Short mmCIF file of C-alpha atoms in Angstrom, two decimals:
data_model
loop_
_atom_site.label_atom_id
_atom_site.label_comp_id
_atom_site.label_asym_id
_atom_site.label_seq_id
_atom_site.Cartn_x
_atom_site.Cartn_y
_atom_site.Cartn_z
CA MET A 1 58.04 -35.91 9.41
CA GLY A 2 56.84 -32.34 9.19
CA GLY A 3 57.45 -29.25 7.38
CA ASN A 4 60.05 -30.82 5.08
CA ASP A 5 57.82 -33.40 4.04
CA ARG A 6 54.86 -31.10 3.16
CA GLN A 7 57.08 -28.71 1.36
CA ARG A 8 58.40 -31.60 -0.71
CA ILE A 9 54.80 -32.72 -1.77
CA GLU A 10 53.81 -29.13 -2.56
CA ALA A 11 56.36 -28.84 -5.00
CA TYR A 12 54.57 -31.76 -6.89
CA LEU A 13 50.94 -30.47 -6.28
CA GLY A 14 50.46 -29.02 -9.86
CA ARG A 15 51.77 -32.00 -11.47
CA LEU A 16 49.90 -34.36 -9.47
CA PHE A 17 46.74 -32.47 -10.18
CA GLY A 18 47.40 -32.43 -13.91
CA TYR A 19 48.24 -36.27 -13.84
CA ALA A 20 44.82 -36.93 -11.65
CA LEU A 21 42.86 -34.82 -14.24
CA SER A 22 44.27 -36.82 -17.02
CA LEU A 23 43.28 -40.04 -15.26
CA GLY A 24 39.62 -39.12 -14.40
CA ASN A 25 38.98 -35.99 -16.48
CA ASP A 26 37.04 -34.58 -13.64
CA ARG A 27 38.48 -31.73 -11.66
CA ASP A 28 36.71 -32.33 -8.43
CA LEU A 29 37.82 -35.98 -8.37
CA ALA A 30 41.29 -34.81 -9.36
CA ARG A 31 41.54 -32.88 -6.12
CA GLU A 32 40.13 -35.49 -4.06
CA LEU A 33 42.90 -37.80 -5.53
CA VAL A 34 45.69 -35.31 -4.80
CA GLN A 35 44.30 -34.86 -1.13
CA GLU A 36 44.27 -38.42 -0.69
CA CYS A 37 47.71 -39.09 -2.22
CA ALA A 38 49.09 -36.20 0.01
CA VAL A 39 47.59 -37.68 3.00
CA LYS A 40 49.07 -41.01 2.42
CA ALA A 41 52.36 -39.65 1.55
CA LEU A 42 52.40 -37.70 4.93
CA ALA A 43 51.36 -40.65 6.70
CA ALA A 44 54.16 -42.94 5.27
CA ARG A 45 56.85 -44.11 7.77
CA ARG A 46 59.56 -44.24 5.09
CA THR A 47 59.72 -41.97 1.91
CA PRO A 48 62.43 -42.52 -0.70
CA VAL A 49 65.43 -40.09 -0.21
CA ASP A 50 66.17 -40.06 -3.95
CA GLU A 51 64.01 -37.49 -5.96
CA PRO A 52 63.13 -39.43 -9.00
CA ALA A 53 62.46 -42.35 -6.73
CA TYR A 54 60.20 -40.06 -4.59
CA ARG A 55 58.39 -38.71 -7.57
CA ALA A 56 57.80 -42.12 -9.04
CA TRP A 57 56.35 -43.19 -5.59
CA LEU A 58 54.12 -40.18 -5.07
CA PHE A 59 52.62 -40.81 -8.71
CA THR A 60 52.29 -44.57 -8.05
CA ILE A 61 50.22 -43.59 -4.87
CA LEU A 62 47.86 -41.29 -6.96
CA ARG A 63 47.41 -43.78 -9.62
CA HIS A 64 46.55 -46.60 -7.01
CA SER A 65 43.98 -44.34 -5.54
CA PHE A 66 42.39 -43.73 -8.91
CA ILE A 67 42.23 -47.45 -9.64
CA ASP A 68 40.74 -48.07 -6.25
CA HIS A 69 38.25 -45.23 -7.03
CA THR A 70 37.32 -46.72 -10.31
CA ARG A 71 36.64 -50.00 -8.75
CA ARG A 72 34.63 -48.50 -5.74
CA SER A 73 32.55 -46.29 -8.24
CA GLY A 74 32.06 -49.15 -10.69
CA ARG A 75 33.32 -46.66 -13.40
CA ALA A 76 35.07 -48.04 -16.35
CA ALA A 77 38.42 -46.87 -17.15
CA GLY A 78 38.75 -45.42 -20.80
CA GLU A 79 39.51 -47.62 -23.59
CA LEU A 80 42.98 -47.30 -25.44
CA ASP A 81 42.36 -46.16 -28.87
CA GLU A 82 44.74 -47.94 -31.05
CA THR A 83 42.86 -47.53 -34.26
CA MET A 84 44.64 -44.23 -35.37
CA PRO A 85 47.18 -45.17 -37.80
CA LEU A 86 50.54 -43.54 -37.24
CA ASP A 87 50.91 -42.83 -41.11
CA GLY A 88 47.88 -40.67 -40.49
CA ALA A 89 50.14 -38.07 -39.13
CA GLN A 90 50.57 -36.57 -42.60
CA ALA A 91 46.76 -36.11 -42.75
CA TRP A 92 46.50 -33.10 -40.38
CA THR A 93 47.38 -29.74 -40.71
CA ALA A 94 47.32 -27.08 -37.98
CA THR A 95 47.48 -23.41 -37.95
CA ASP A 96 49.15 -21.61 -35.09
CA GLY A 97 45.87 -20.35 -33.68
CA MET A 98 44.20 -23.86 -33.31
CA ILE A 99 46.72 -24.94 -30.51
CA SER A 100 46.20 -23.20 -27.31
CA ALA A 101 45.50 -24.06 -23.73
CA LEU A 102 41.84 -23.69 -24.22
CA THR A 103 41.59 -25.85 -27.57
CA VAL A 104 43.90 -28.61 -26.01
CA LYS A 105 41.95 -28.78 -22.59
CA ILE A 106 38.79 -29.45 -24.80
CA GLY A 107 40.53 -31.86 -26.95
CA MET A 108 42.22 -33.67 -24.17
CA ALA A 109 38.61 -34.47 -22.37
CA LYS A 110 37.85 -36.15 -25.63
CA LEU A 111 40.84 -38.68 -25.50
CA SER A 112 40.67 -42.07 -23.87
CA SER A 113 42.22 -42.18 -20.40
CA SER A 114 45.22 -44.05 -21.64
CA HIS A 115 45.95 -41.34 -24.00
CA ARG A 116 45.39 -38.59 -21.64
CA GLU A 117 47.41 -40.44 -19.04
CA ILE A 118 50.49 -40.95 -21.28
CA ILE A 119 50.49 -37.34 -22.69
CA SER A 120 50.11 -36.01 -19.05
CA LEU A 121 52.84 -38.10 -17.85
CA VAL A 122 55.36 -36.66 -20.40
CA ASP A 123 54.14 -33.06 -20.70
CA ILE A 124 52.65 -32.13 -17.51
CA VAL A 125 54.58 -34.53 -15.08
CA GLY A 126 57.76 -34.34 -17.23
CA LEU A 127 58.79 -37.93 -17.06
CA SER A 128 61.32 -39.40 -19.60
CA TYR A 129 60.29 -42.00 -21.83
CA ALA A 130 62.32 -44.63 -19.63
CA GLU A 131 60.63 -43.24 -16.43
CA VAL A 132 57.22 -43.64 -18.01
CA ALA A 133 57.90 -47.18 -19.26
CA SER A 134 59.12 -48.03 -15.71
CA PHE A 135 56.04 -46.38 -14.14
CA LEU A 136 53.57 -48.16 -16.38
CA GLY A 137 55.45 -51.33 -16.74
CA LEU A 138 55.62 -50.93 -20.35
CA PRO A 139 58.49 -51.41 -22.92
CA VAL A 140 59.99 -48.03 -24.05
CA GLY A 141 59.11 -48.74 -27.59
CA THR A 142 55.16 -48.97 -26.59
CA VAL A 143 55.38 -45.79 -24.65
CA MET A 144 56.80 -44.21 -27.88
CA SER A 145 54.04 -45.35 -29.93
CA ARG A 146 51.42 -44.85 -27.55
CA LEU A 147 52.32 -41.26 -26.96
CA SER A 148 52.62 -40.73 -30.65
CA ARG A 149 49.13 -42.11 -31.27
CA ALA A 150 47.78 -40.02 -28.51
CA ARG A 151 49.29 -36.72 -29.70
CA LEU A 152 48.00 -37.46 -33.15
CA CYS A 153 44.42 -38.10 -31.63
CA LEU A 154 44.70 -35.05 -29.73
CA LEU A 155 45.73 -33.10 -32.92
CA ALA A 156 42.77 -34.48 -34.84
CA THR A 157 40.35 -33.12 -32.21
CA LEU A 158 41.83 -29.80 -32.85
CA THR A 159 41.86 -29.86 -36.43
CA THR A 160 38.78 -31.97 -37.83
CA SER A 161 35.42 -30.63 -38.61
CA ASN A 162 36.11 -27.03 -38.00
CA VAL A 163 33.25 -25.36 -39.76
CA ARG A 164 31.41 -28.29 -41.20
CA VAL A 165 29.54 -28.76 -38.04
CA LEU A 166 28.23 -25.11 -37.79
CA PRO A 167 26.39 -24.19 -40.91
CA GLU A 168 24.64 -21.06 -40.83
CA GLN A 169 21.23 -23.00 -41.85
CA ARG A 170 21.48 -25.18 -39.10
CA ARG A 171 21.24 -22.11 -36.58
CA ARG A 172 18.78 -20.28 -38.68
CA GLY A 173 16.57 -23.18 -39.66
CA GLY A 174 15.93 -23.92 -35.95
CA LYS A 175 13.66 -26.62 -35.15
CA MET B 1 72.53 -41.23 -50.41
CA SER B 2 69.74 -39.48 -48.78
CA GLU B 3 68.46 -40.40 -45.45
CA PRO B 4 65.31 -42.16 -44.61
CA MET B 5 62.38 -39.79 -43.68
CA PRO B 6 61.86 -39.44 -39.91
CA SER B 7 58.70 -41.26 -38.69
CA TRP B 8 55.95 -39.55 -36.70
CA GLU B 9 57.26 -41.52 -33.70
CA ASP B 10 60.97 -40.00 -34.50
CA LEU B 11 59.15 -36.63 -34.58
CA ASN B 12 57.68 -36.89 -31.19
CA ALA B 13 60.82 -38.36 -29.54
CA TYR B 14 62.87 -35.39 -31.16
CA VAL B 15 60.39 -32.92 -29.61
CA ASP B 16 60.75 -34.49 -26.34
CA GLY B 17 64.39 -34.87 -26.57
CA GLU B 18 64.45 -38.38 -26.44
CA LEU B 19 66.66 -39.25 -29.52
CA ALA B 20 70.55 -39.91 -29.12
CA PRO B 21 72.50 -37.31 -30.56
CA PRO B 22 73.20 -39.03 -34.05
CA GLN B 23 69.44 -39.51 -34.72
CA ALA B 24 68.55 -36.00 -33.42
CA ALA B 25 70.90 -34.55 -35.91
CA ALA B 26 69.53 -36.61 -38.50
CA VAL B 27 66.17 -35.59 -37.79
CA ALA B 28 67.23 -31.73 -37.68
CA ARG B 29 68.96 -32.07 -41.24
CA ALA B 30 65.49 -33.62 -42.59
CA LEU B 31 63.69 -30.58 -40.98
CA ALA B 32 66.06 -28.22 -42.89
CA GLU B 33 64.94 -29.75 -46.09
CA ASP B 34 61.38 -30.56 -45.62
CA ARG B 35 58.92 -27.54 -44.58
CA LYS B 36 56.17 -30.03 -43.95
CA LEU B 37 58.29 -31.91 -41.41
CA ALA B 38 59.45 -28.55 -39.89
CA ASP B 39 55.70 -27.26 -39.51
CA GLN B 40 54.83 -30.59 -37.72
CA VAL B 41 57.71 -30.36 -35.33
CA ALA B 42 56.66 -26.83 -34.53
CA ALA B 43 53.11 -27.78 -33.88
CA LEU B 44 54.27 -30.62 -31.68
CA THR B 45 56.34 -28.21 -29.85
CA ARG B 46 53.30 -25.99 -29.54
CA LEU B 47 50.91 -28.89 -28.43
CA LYS B 48 53.38 -29.96 -25.83
CA ALA B 49 53.45 -26.35 -24.45
CA ALA B 50 49.74 -26.01 -24.43
CA VAL B 51 49.21 -29.40 -22.73
CA HIS B 52 51.53 -27.97 -19.85
CA GLU B 53 49.63 -24.84 -19.79
CA THR B 54 46.26 -26.43 -19.24
CA VAL B 55 47.10 -27.03 -15.66
CA ALA B 56 49.03 -23.90 -15.05
CA GLY B 57 47.60 -21.72 -12.37
CA VAL B 58 44.73 -24.29 -11.42
CA GLU B 59 43.37 -24.14 -7.82
CA LEU B 60 45.54 -26.73 -6.04
CA PRO B 61 44.34 -28.65 -3.27
CA GLN B 62 45.61 -27.24 0.11
CA ILE B 63 47.51 -29.71 2.48
CA ALA B 64 47.64 -27.02 5.28
CA PRO B 65 44.34 -25.16 5.76
CA GLN B 66 45.99 -22.27 7.64
CA ARG B 67 47.76 -21.51 4.66
CA HIS B 68 44.73 -21.60 2.57
CA SER B 69 43.17 -18.84 4.33
CA ARG B 70 46.19 -16.61 4.23
CA ARG B 71 46.82 -17.05 0.65
CA LEU B 72 43.30 -16.19 -0.35
CA ALA B 73 43.03 -13.27 1.95
CA VAL B 74 44.56 -10.74 -0.53
CA PRO B 75 42.57 -12.13 -3.63
CA ILE B 76 39.44 -12.31 -1.85
CA ALA B 77 39.84 -9.02 -0.30
CA ALA B 78 40.38 -7.46 -3.90
CA ALA B 79 37.36 -9.34 -5.25
CA ALA B 80 35.28 -8.30 -2.27
CA ALA B 81 36.44 -4.58 -2.88
CA LEU B 82 35.56 -4.81 -6.72
CA LEU B 83 32.18 -6.32 -5.84
CA LEU B 84 31.53 -3.43 -3.39
CA VAL B 85 32.47 -0.87 -6.01
CA VAL B 86 30.26 -2.41 -8.69
CA GLY B 87 27.41 -2.89 -6.12
CA ALA B 88 27.71 0.76 -5.18
CA GLY B 89 27.52 1.76 -8.83
CA LEU B 90 24.36 -0.28 -9.29
CA PHE B 91 22.84 1.14 -6.32
CA LEU B 92 23.41 4.72 -7.52
CA GLY B 93 22.12 3.85 -11.03
CA VAL B 94 25.11 5.09 -12.73
CA LEU B 95 25.29 1.86 -14.85
CA ARG B 96 21.88 2.20 -16.49
CA PRO B 97 22.53 3.80 -20.04
CA ALA B 98 19.92 4.08 -22.87
CA GLU B 99 19.62 0.65 -24.60
CA PRO B 100 20.97 0.34 -28.19
CA VAL B 101 18.69 -1.47 -30.66
CA TRP B 102 21.08 -4.37 -31.11
CA LEU B 103 20.72 -5.47 -27.59
CA ALA B 104 17.46 -7.16 -28.17
CA ARG B 105 18.89 -9.43 -30.64
CA VAL B 106 21.66 -10.20 -28.13
CA LEU B 107 19.21 -11.43 -25.64
CA ALA B 108 17.04 -13.30 -28.26
CA ALA B 109 20.13 -15.20 -29.33
CA HIS B 110 20.96 -16.25 -25.89
CA ARG B 111 17.57 -17.19 -24.87
CA GLN B 112 17.33 -19.30 -28.07
CA TRP B 113 20.44 -20.86 -27.33
CA VAL B 114 19.37 -22.05 -23.94
CA LYS B 115 15.79 -22.83 -24.78
CA ASP B 116 16.89 -25.23 -27.59
CA ASP B 117 19.71 -26.44 -25.41
CA ARG B 118 21.61 -26.40 -28.52
CA ARG B 119 24.93 -28.23 -28.79
CA LEU B 120 26.72 -29.39 -31.56
CA ASP B 121 25.62 -32.39 -33.44
CA GLU B 122 29.08 -33.85 -32.72
CA PRO B 123 30.97 -33.43 -29.74
CA LEU B 124 32.46 -30.15 -29.74
CA GLN B 125 35.64 -30.14 -31.67
CA ALA B 126 38.12 -27.90 -30.20
CA GLY B 127 39.26 -26.34 -33.18
CA VAL B 128 35.70 -25.05 -33.97
CA VAL B 129 36.22 -22.40 -31.22
CA LEU B 130 39.27 -20.63 -32.73
CA ALA B 131 38.57 -21.59 -36.49
CA ARG B 132 35.39 -19.55 -36.18
CA LEU B 133 36.91 -16.87 -34.35
CA HIS B 134 39.67 -16.48 -36.71
CA GLN B 135 37.07 -16.34 -39.40
CA LEU B 136 35.46 -13.57 -37.63
CA ASP B 137 38.47 -11.64 -36.69
CA PRO B 138 41.80 -12.58 -35.94
CA ASP B 139 41.77 -10.45 -32.74
CA ALA B 140 38.74 -12.16 -31.45
CA GLN B 141 39.25 -13.92 -28.04
CA VAL B 142 37.38 -16.41 -26.02
CA PRO B 143 38.76 -16.54 -22.27
CA ASP B 144 38.80 -19.78 -20.58
CA LEU B 145 36.37 -19.46 -17.55
CA ALA B 146 37.20 -23.03 -15.89
CA ALA B 147 37.81 -20.91 -12.66
CA ALA B 148 34.12 -20.16 -12.53
CA ARG B 149 33.38 -23.80 -13.62
CA LEU B 150 32.23 -22.54 -17.00
CA ALA B 151 33.12 -24.58 -20.06
CA VAL B 152 32.61 -23.68 -23.50
CA ASP B 153 29.64 -25.80 -24.90
CA PHE B 154 28.52 -24.11 -27.95
CA VAL B 155 29.69 -21.97 -30.70
CA GLY B 156 27.35 -20.57 -33.22
CA PRO B 157 26.63 -17.67 -35.53
CA PHE B 158 25.08 -14.59 -34.21
CA ASP B 159 23.35 -12.00 -36.33
CA PRO B 160 23.15 -8.51 -35.00
CA ASP B 161 22.57 -6.76 -38.08
CA GLY B 162 21.19 -8.95 -40.90
CA LYS B 163 24.90 -9.65 -42.04
CA ASN B 164 25.35 -12.73 -39.69
CA GLN B 165 28.64 -11.40 -38.86
CA GLY B 166 29.13 -12.44 -35.17
CA LEU B 167 29.55 -15.59 -33.01
CA LEU B 168 27.82 -16.64 -29.77
CA ILE B 169 30.02 -18.47 -27.50
CA GLY B 170 27.80 -20.56 -25.10
CA TYR B 171 29.49 -21.41 -21.67
CA VAL B 172 27.67 -24.01 -19.36
CA GLY B 173 28.28 -24.23 -15.71
CA THR B 174 27.81 -27.15 -13.39
CA ARG B 175 24.71 -25.36 -11.52
CA SER B 176 22.42 -24.90 -14.43
CA CYS B 177 24.30 -21.58 -15.46
CA HIS B 178 24.39 -20.69 -19.10
CA VAL B 179 26.61 -17.57 -20.04
CA SER B 180 26.61 -16.35 -23.43
CA LEU B 181 29.71 -14.37 -24.73
CA LEU B 182 28.75 -12.57 -28.15
CA ILE B 183 31.37 -11.38 -30.34
CA PHE B 184 30.67 -9.15 -33.46
CA PRO B 185 32.06 -6.13 -35.43
CA ALA B 186 31.54 -3.14 -33.03
CA PRO B 187 28.39 -1.12 -33.69
CA ALA B 188 28.37 2.59 -33.71
CA GLY B 189 27.87 3.89 -30.38
CA LEU B 190 29.24 0.98 -28.35
CA GLY B 191 32.13 2.62 -26.37
CA GLU B 192 35.19 1.09 -24.71
CA GLU B 193 33.81 1.32 -21.29
CA GLN B 194 31.76 -1.61 -20.08
CA GLN B 195 28.04 -0.90 -19.85
CA GLU B 196 25.51 -2.96 -18.02
CA TYR B 197 21.92 -3.32 -19.05
CA ARG B 198 19.07 -5.19 -17.20
CA HIS B 199 16.15 -6.97 -18.86
CA GLY B 200 14.07 -8.70 -16.22
CA SER B 201 16.32 -11.32 -14.59
CA ALA B 202 18.83 -10.93 -17.56
CA SER B 203 21.81 -8.94 -17.27
CA LEU B 204 23.91 -7.76 -20.13
CA PHE B 205 27.47 -6.23 -20.31
CA ALA B 206 28.62 -4.58 -23.21
CA TRP B 207 31.92 -3.18 -24.38
CA ARG B 208 34.19 -2.38 -27.23
CA ALA B 209 37.65 -3.74 -27.61
CA GLY B 210 39.33 -2.43 -30.95
CA ARG B 211 37.05 -3.54 -33.90
CA LEU B 212 35.04 -6.01 -32.04
CA GLY B 213 32.01 -5.63 -29.92
CA TYR B 214 31.52 -7.93 -26.80
CA VAL B 215 28.32 -8.74 -24.95
CA LEU B 216 28.21 -10.99 -22.04
CA THR B 217 24.99 -12.12 -20.84
CA ALA B 218 23.02 -14.57 -18.57
CA VAL B 219 19.54 -14.88 -17.09
CA GLY B 220 18.93 -15.58 -13.57
CA MET B 221 22.51 -15.82 -12.49
CA ASP B 222 23.66 -14.44 -9.35
CA GLU B 223 24.37 -10.60 -9.99
CA SER B 224 27.41 -10.19 -8.20
CA HIS B 225 28.98 -13.17 -9.57
CA LEU B 226 27.99 -12.32 -13.16
CA THR B 227 29.33 -8.85 -12.73
CA LEU B 228 32.67 -10.22 -11.69
CA ILE B 229 32.93 -12.63 -14.64
CA ALA B 230 32.01 -9.71 -16.95
CA ARG B 231 34.65 -7.62 -15.61
CA THR B 232 37.26 -10.55 -15.74
CA VAL B 233 36.17 -11.46 -19.24
CA GLU B 234 36.80 -7.67 -20.32
CA GLN B 235 40.06 -7.36 -18.84
CA ALA B 236 41.36 -10.80 -20.07
CA ILE B 237 40.31 -9.62 -23.66
CA ARG B 238 41.88 -6.18 -23.27
CA GLU B 239 45.24 -7.55 -22.01
CA ARG B 240 45.09 -10.50 -24.42
CA GLN B 241 46.01 -12.58 -21.79
CA PRO B 242 44.80 -15.60 -19.94
CA LEU B 243 43.08 -15.06 -16.61
CA ASP B 244 45.89 -14.55 -14.07
CA ALA B 245 46.13 -16.26 -10.62
CA GLU B 246 44.40 -13.41 -8.75
CA ALA B 247 41.39 -13.08 -11.35
CA ARG B 248 40.91 -17.05 -10.97
CA THR B 249 41.20 -17.06 -7.38
CA ALA B 250 38.20 -14.28 -7.01
CA LEU B 251 36.30 -16.14 -9.61
CA ARG B 252 36.30 -19.31 -7.72
CA HIS B 253 35.52 -17.78 -4.41
CA SER B 254 32.67 -15.66 -6.11
CA ARG B 255 31.09 -18.81 -7.40
CA ASN B 256 31.51 -20.56 -4.03
CA VAL B 257 29.46 -18.05 -2.45
CA SER B 258 27.00 -17.29 -5.15
CA ARG B 259 23.61 -19.21 -5.46
CA PRO B 260 23.02 -21.36 -8.31
CA CYS B 261 21.32 -20.07 -11.49
CA ALA B 262 17.68 -19.96 -11.45
CA THR B 263 16.10 -21.84 -14.18
#
């Protein structure tokens, strides 16, 4: 163990942080979880040699750390929002300007943890559908439908109620 | 015989490169024939890239503390140098120009927002920010200040001249800090160079960028920290780029050494 193990983990820090953030929606907690994951990984006697297996192993450590944290803190995990019908995909329209890192960051914070997690695993961690299925213990078909719904919910947060909630009278009317 | 329309799941899988070649080819043919489908795929592609970008350049936990200090040394030195220059400028009194008349409205708008603790009736819809900005001016920009632990919490109209042509973007921090960024058509006399004004415990930083005027203000905030935020915001807006790694590191460090906001 030593520099090589450390370098190996460092290559994943960004993705570990992104995944941790998607789980808890809390930057401080995300840093804590990544630290904890790194410490556990560095302390492990044996680590997977194969890179995909190593990556899955690392993210599993982090996920277990998050589950332990929620148990300790009594914090409820987010509920999966399965109510968004997939045929609602035709309902939204997005202009170029509405999708940016800033708006997506705000939108992600409003999703359920399950939705954030699956988007994060695919778009930040970079796992394939098959890898996500294996990681979460789900059929690939479920991964597909959950991811589709999650993205639809995210797009909905970007495109609904644009100006309606900011009428001029509300500001001027005051209290 | 025409092919069935690809489903929403198919479009997602297409964007993720998860379809088998025959299926991908079928989706590609459908996209070529249907503008709406093509728009949806384009939006999904942008969404995927934007999600990835949300964690680009974040301050990552350092496994090796000794590396931590080495990596931060240059940005911290740069931030310290900037603060020294700004501090010297303040000491010499060179950043105290005569006040324009619209400045009082800026401060009043900021104080009103803080006083009312106004938020949107509903949780902030992410599209609100850019939709309102686009409505004001396609060039208007709102930098992401997460590195300073400031998040956009409010967007509302600002009336600098009786025409209600501006916007107030309210950032809220984790230590009682409220920072307003006001964006409005640049009034006559507002120059490109950033100017600082003081009103008691309030500091205001104003500058012009193209057709728009920007003012960043806060009350009771650590002066050095607010000055660095104002300089950073101005630079990001001028360059039309997100904050770079050096700017983010400088903001994080500045926040860590600054005092919480006075309430």
